[in-house]
CSV table of C-alpha atoms and ligand atoms in Angstrom, one decimal:
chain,number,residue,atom,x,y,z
A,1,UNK,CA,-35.9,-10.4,-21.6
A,2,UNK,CA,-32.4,-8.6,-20.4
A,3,UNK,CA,-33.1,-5.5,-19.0
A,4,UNK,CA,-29.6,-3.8,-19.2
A,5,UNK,CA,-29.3,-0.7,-16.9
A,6,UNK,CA,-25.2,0.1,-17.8
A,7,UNK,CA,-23.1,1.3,-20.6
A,8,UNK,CA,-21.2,0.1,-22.5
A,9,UNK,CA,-24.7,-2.2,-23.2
A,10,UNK,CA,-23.9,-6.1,-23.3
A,11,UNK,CA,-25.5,-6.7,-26.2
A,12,UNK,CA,-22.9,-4.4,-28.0
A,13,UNK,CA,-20.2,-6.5,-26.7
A,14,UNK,CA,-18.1,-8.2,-29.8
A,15,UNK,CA,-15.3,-11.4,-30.1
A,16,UNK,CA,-13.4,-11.7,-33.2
A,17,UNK,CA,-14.0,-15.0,-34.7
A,18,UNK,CA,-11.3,-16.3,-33.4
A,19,UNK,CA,-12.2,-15.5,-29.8
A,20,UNK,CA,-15.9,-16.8,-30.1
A,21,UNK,CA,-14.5,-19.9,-31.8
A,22,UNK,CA,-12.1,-20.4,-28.7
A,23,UNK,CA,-14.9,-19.9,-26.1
A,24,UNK,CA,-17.1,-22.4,-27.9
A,25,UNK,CA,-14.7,-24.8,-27.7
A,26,UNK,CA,-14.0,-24.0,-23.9
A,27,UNK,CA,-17.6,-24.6,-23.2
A,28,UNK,CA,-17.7,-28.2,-24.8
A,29,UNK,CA,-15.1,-28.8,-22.1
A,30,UNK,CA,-15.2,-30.2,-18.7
A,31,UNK,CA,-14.1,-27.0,-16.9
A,32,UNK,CA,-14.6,-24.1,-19.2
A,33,UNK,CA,-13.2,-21.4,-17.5
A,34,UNK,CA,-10.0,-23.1,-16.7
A,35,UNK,CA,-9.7,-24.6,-20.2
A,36,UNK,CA,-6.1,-24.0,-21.5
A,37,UNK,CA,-5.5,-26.3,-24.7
A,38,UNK,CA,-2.1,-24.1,-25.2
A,39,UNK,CA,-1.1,-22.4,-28.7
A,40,UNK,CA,-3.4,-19.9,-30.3
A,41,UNK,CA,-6.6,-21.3,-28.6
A,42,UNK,CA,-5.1,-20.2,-25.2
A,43,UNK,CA,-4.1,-16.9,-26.5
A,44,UNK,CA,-7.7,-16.3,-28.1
A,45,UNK,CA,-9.3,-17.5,-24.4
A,46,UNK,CA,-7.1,-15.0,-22.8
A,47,UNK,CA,-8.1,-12.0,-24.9
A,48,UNK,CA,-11.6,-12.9,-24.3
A,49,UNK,CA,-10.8,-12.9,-20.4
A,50,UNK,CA,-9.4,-9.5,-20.8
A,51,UNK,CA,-12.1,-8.4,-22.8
A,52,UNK,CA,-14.4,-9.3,-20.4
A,53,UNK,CA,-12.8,-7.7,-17.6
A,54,UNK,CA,-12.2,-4.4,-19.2
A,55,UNK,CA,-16.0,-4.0,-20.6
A,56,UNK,CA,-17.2,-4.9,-17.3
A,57,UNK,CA,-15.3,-2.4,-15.6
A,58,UNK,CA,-16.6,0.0,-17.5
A,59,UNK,CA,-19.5,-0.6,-17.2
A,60,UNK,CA,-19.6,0.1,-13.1
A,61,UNK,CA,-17.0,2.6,-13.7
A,62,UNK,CA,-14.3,0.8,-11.8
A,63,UNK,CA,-16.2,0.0,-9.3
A,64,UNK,CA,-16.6,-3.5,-7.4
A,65,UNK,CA,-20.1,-4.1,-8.4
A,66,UNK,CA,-21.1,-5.5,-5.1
A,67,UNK,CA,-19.2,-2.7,-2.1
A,68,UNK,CA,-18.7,0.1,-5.1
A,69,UNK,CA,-15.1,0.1,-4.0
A,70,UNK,CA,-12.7,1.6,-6.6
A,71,UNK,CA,-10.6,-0.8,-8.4
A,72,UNK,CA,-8.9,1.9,-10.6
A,73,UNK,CA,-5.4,0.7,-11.3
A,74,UNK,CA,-5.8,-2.0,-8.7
A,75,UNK,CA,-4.9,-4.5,-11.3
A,76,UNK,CA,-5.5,-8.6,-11.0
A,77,UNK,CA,-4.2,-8.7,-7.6
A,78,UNK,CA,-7.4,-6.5,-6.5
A,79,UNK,CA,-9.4,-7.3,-9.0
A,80,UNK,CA,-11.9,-10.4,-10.2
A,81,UNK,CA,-13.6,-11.1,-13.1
A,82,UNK,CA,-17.0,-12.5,-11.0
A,83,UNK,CA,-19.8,-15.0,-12.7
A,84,UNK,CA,-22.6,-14.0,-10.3
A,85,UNK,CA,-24.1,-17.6,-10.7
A,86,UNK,CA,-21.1,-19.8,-9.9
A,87,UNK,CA,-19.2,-21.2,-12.7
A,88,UNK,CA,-18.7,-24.3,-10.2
A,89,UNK,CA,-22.1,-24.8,-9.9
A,90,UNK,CA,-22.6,-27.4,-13.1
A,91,UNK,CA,-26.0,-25.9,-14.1
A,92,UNK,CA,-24.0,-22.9,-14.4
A,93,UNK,CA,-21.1,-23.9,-16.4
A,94,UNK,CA,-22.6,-23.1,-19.4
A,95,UNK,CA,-23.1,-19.6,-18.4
A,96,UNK,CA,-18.7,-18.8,-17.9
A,97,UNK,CA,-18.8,-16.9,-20.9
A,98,UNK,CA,-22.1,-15.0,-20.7
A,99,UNK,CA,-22.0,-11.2,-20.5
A,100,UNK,CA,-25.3,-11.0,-18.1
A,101,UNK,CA,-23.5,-13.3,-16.1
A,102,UNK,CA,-20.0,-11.7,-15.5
A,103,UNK,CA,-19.4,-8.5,-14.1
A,104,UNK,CA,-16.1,-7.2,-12.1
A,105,UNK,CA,-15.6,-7.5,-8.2
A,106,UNK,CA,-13.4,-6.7,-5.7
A,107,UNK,CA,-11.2,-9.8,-4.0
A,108,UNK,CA,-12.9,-8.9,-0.6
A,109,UNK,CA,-16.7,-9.8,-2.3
A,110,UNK,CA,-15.7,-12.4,-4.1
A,111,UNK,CA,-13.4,-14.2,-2.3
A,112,UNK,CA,-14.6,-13.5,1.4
A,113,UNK,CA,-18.5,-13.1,0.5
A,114,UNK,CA,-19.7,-14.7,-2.3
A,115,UNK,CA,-17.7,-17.8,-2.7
A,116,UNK,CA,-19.7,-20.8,-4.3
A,117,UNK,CA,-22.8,-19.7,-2.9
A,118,UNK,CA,-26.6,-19.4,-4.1
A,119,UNK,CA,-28.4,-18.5,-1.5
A,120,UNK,CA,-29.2,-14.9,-3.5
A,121,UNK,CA,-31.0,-16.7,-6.0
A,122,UNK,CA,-35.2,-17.0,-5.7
A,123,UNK,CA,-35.5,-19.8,-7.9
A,124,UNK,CA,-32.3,-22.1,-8.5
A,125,UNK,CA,-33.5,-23.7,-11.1
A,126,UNK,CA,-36.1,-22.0,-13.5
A,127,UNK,CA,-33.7,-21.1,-16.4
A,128,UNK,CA,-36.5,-18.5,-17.5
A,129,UNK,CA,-35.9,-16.4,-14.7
A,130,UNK,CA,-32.4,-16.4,-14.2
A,131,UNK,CA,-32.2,-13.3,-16.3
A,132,UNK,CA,-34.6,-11.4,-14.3
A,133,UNK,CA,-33.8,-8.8,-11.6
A,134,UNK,CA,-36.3,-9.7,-9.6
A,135,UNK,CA,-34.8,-13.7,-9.4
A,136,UNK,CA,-31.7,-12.4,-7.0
A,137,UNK,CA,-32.1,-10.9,-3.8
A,138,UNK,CA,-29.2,-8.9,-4.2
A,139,UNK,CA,-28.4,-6.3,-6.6
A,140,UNK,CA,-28.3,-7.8,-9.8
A,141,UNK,CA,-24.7,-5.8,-11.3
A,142,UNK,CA,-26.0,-6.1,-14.7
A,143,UNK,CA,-30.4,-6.0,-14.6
A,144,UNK,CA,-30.1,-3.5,-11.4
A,145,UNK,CA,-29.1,0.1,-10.8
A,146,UNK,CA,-26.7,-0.1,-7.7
A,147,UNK,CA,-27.8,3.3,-6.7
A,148,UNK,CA,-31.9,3.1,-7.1
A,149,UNK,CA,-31.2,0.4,-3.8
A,150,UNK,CA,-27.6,1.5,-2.6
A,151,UNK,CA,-25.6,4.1,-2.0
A,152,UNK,CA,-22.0,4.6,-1.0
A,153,UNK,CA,-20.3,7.4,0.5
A,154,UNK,CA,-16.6,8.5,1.0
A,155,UNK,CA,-14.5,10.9,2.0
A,156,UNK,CA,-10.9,10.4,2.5
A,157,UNK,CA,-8.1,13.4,3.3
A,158,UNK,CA,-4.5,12.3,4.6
A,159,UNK,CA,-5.3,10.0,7.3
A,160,UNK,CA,-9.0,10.6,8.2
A,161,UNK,CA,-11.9,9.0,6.4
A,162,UNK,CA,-15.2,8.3,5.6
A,163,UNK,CA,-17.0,5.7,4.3
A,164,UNK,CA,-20.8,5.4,4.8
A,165,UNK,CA,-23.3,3.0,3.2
A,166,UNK,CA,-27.2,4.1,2.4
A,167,UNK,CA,-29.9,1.6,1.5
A,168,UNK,CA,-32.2,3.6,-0.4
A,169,UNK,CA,-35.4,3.7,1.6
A,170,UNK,CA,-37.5,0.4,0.9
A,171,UNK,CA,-35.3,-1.1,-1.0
A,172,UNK,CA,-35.1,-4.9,-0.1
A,173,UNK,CA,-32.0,-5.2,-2.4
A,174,UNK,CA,-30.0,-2.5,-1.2
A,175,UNK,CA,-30.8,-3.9,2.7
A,176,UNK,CA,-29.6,-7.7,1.3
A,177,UNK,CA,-26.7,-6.8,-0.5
A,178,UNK,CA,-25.5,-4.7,2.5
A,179,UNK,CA,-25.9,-7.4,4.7
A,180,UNK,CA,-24.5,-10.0,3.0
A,181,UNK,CA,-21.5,-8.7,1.6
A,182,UNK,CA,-21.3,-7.0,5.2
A,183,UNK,CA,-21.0,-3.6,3.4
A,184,UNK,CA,-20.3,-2.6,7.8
A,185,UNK,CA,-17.7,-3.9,8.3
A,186,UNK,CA,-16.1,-1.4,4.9
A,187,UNK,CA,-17.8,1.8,6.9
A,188,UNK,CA,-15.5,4.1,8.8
A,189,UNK,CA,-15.5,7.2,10.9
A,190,UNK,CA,-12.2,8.8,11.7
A,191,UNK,CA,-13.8,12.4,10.8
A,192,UNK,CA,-15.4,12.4,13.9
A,193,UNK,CA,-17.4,9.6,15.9
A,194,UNK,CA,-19.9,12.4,17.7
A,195,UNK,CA,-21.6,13.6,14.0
A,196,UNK,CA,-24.2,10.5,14.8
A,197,UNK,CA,-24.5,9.4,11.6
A,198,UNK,CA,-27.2,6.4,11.3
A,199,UNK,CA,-26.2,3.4,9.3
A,200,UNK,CA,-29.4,3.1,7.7
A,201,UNK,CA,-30.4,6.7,6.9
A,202,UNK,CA,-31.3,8.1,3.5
A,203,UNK,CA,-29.4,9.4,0.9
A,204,UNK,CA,-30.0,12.6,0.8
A,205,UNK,CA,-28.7,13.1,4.6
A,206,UNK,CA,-25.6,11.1,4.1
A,207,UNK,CA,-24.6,13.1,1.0
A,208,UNK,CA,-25.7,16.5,3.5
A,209,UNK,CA,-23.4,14.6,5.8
A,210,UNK,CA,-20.2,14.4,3.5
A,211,UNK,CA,-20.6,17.7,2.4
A,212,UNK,CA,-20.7,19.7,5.6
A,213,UNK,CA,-17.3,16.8,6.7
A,214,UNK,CA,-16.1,18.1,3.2
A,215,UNK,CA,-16.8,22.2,3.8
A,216,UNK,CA,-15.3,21.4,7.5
A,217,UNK,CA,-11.7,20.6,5.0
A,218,UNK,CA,-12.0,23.8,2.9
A,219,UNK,CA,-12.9,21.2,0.1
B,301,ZN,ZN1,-16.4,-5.4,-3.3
């Protein structure tokens, strides 16, 4: 069962008929996601792409759903439409056009960090659980809440910044997924490198953090 923890909710997600009739051929194809018969098929395929990308970044509120890094206006050069089991992974072909399966990432996580792998995945191949939360070590962007495992913090004024990372305490996810889309190597400190902040500490006392940085800029 698909437990959906964003709006706008998948299952309210709708094609015209000509758009589900184009993605059903696509799948009876070799590569769907590249499939590009020309003519009005191509046209349908595309709206469905867009379609896809525009409900999915809605749903994390412009936000890369792996580093929460804002993709607002950022367009297609900043900006991918991500199948969180690989489309080039032929048990997962099927799945190119699947809502739970998309969501919307930044070209660093996709690109750098996630690539073709599956290494996140518990159990490759039990198609019963590949639409369960708990099946992926990382957080899920469609069955998990980014911030009940994550949380990320920024402050940015002229030149000087802030960007700090919080697992939420206990959370195995939130520990994997800042690991292995090296969520440290995004953190930065230009406020000033003496506050001590701790990688790892809670929420609560990064957000205490940002604010007192914040109140330190009249904000
Ligand atoms: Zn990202």
């Amino acid at each position: 069962m698909i437990v959906d923890r964003y709006l706008p909710a998948l299952d309210a997600f709708v094609l015209t008929a000509d758009e589900h009739s184009a993605v059903t051929s696509a799948l009876a194809s070799p590569d769907p996601w590249e499939w590009n018969p020309g003519g009005a098929q191509s046209i349908a395929i595309a709206s469905v792409k867009t379609k896809i990308r525009d409900y999915h970044l809605a749903r994390h509120d412009n936000k890369c759903c792996y580093c929460r890094v804002n993709l607002h206006g950022g367009g297609h050069f900043m900006t991918d439409r991500e199948h969180v089991l690989p489309k080039s992974v032929a048990n997962y072909r099927p799945l190119s056009y699947t809502m739970w399966n998309l969501s919307i990432a930044c070209k660093r996580c996709n690109m750098e960090y996630k690539k073709n792998r599956t290494d996140f995945v518990v159990a490759l191949n039990d198609a019963s659980l590949l639409q369960e939360g708990a099946n992926y070590r990382f957080i899920h962007p469609n069955f998990d809440l980014y911030r009940e495992h994550l949380s990320r913090f920024a402050q940015e004024v002229d030149e000087t910044v802030i960007v700090k990372y919080a697992v939420v305490a206990g959370s195995a996810k939130g520990a994997y997924t800042y690991d292995y889309f090296n969520l440290r190597g995004l953190e930065v400190n230009s406020f000033d490198r003496a506050q001590g902040l701790d990688t790892r500490e809670v929420p609560g006392e990064a957000a205490q953090a940002v604010r007192s940085l914040a109140a330190s800029f009249g904000q």
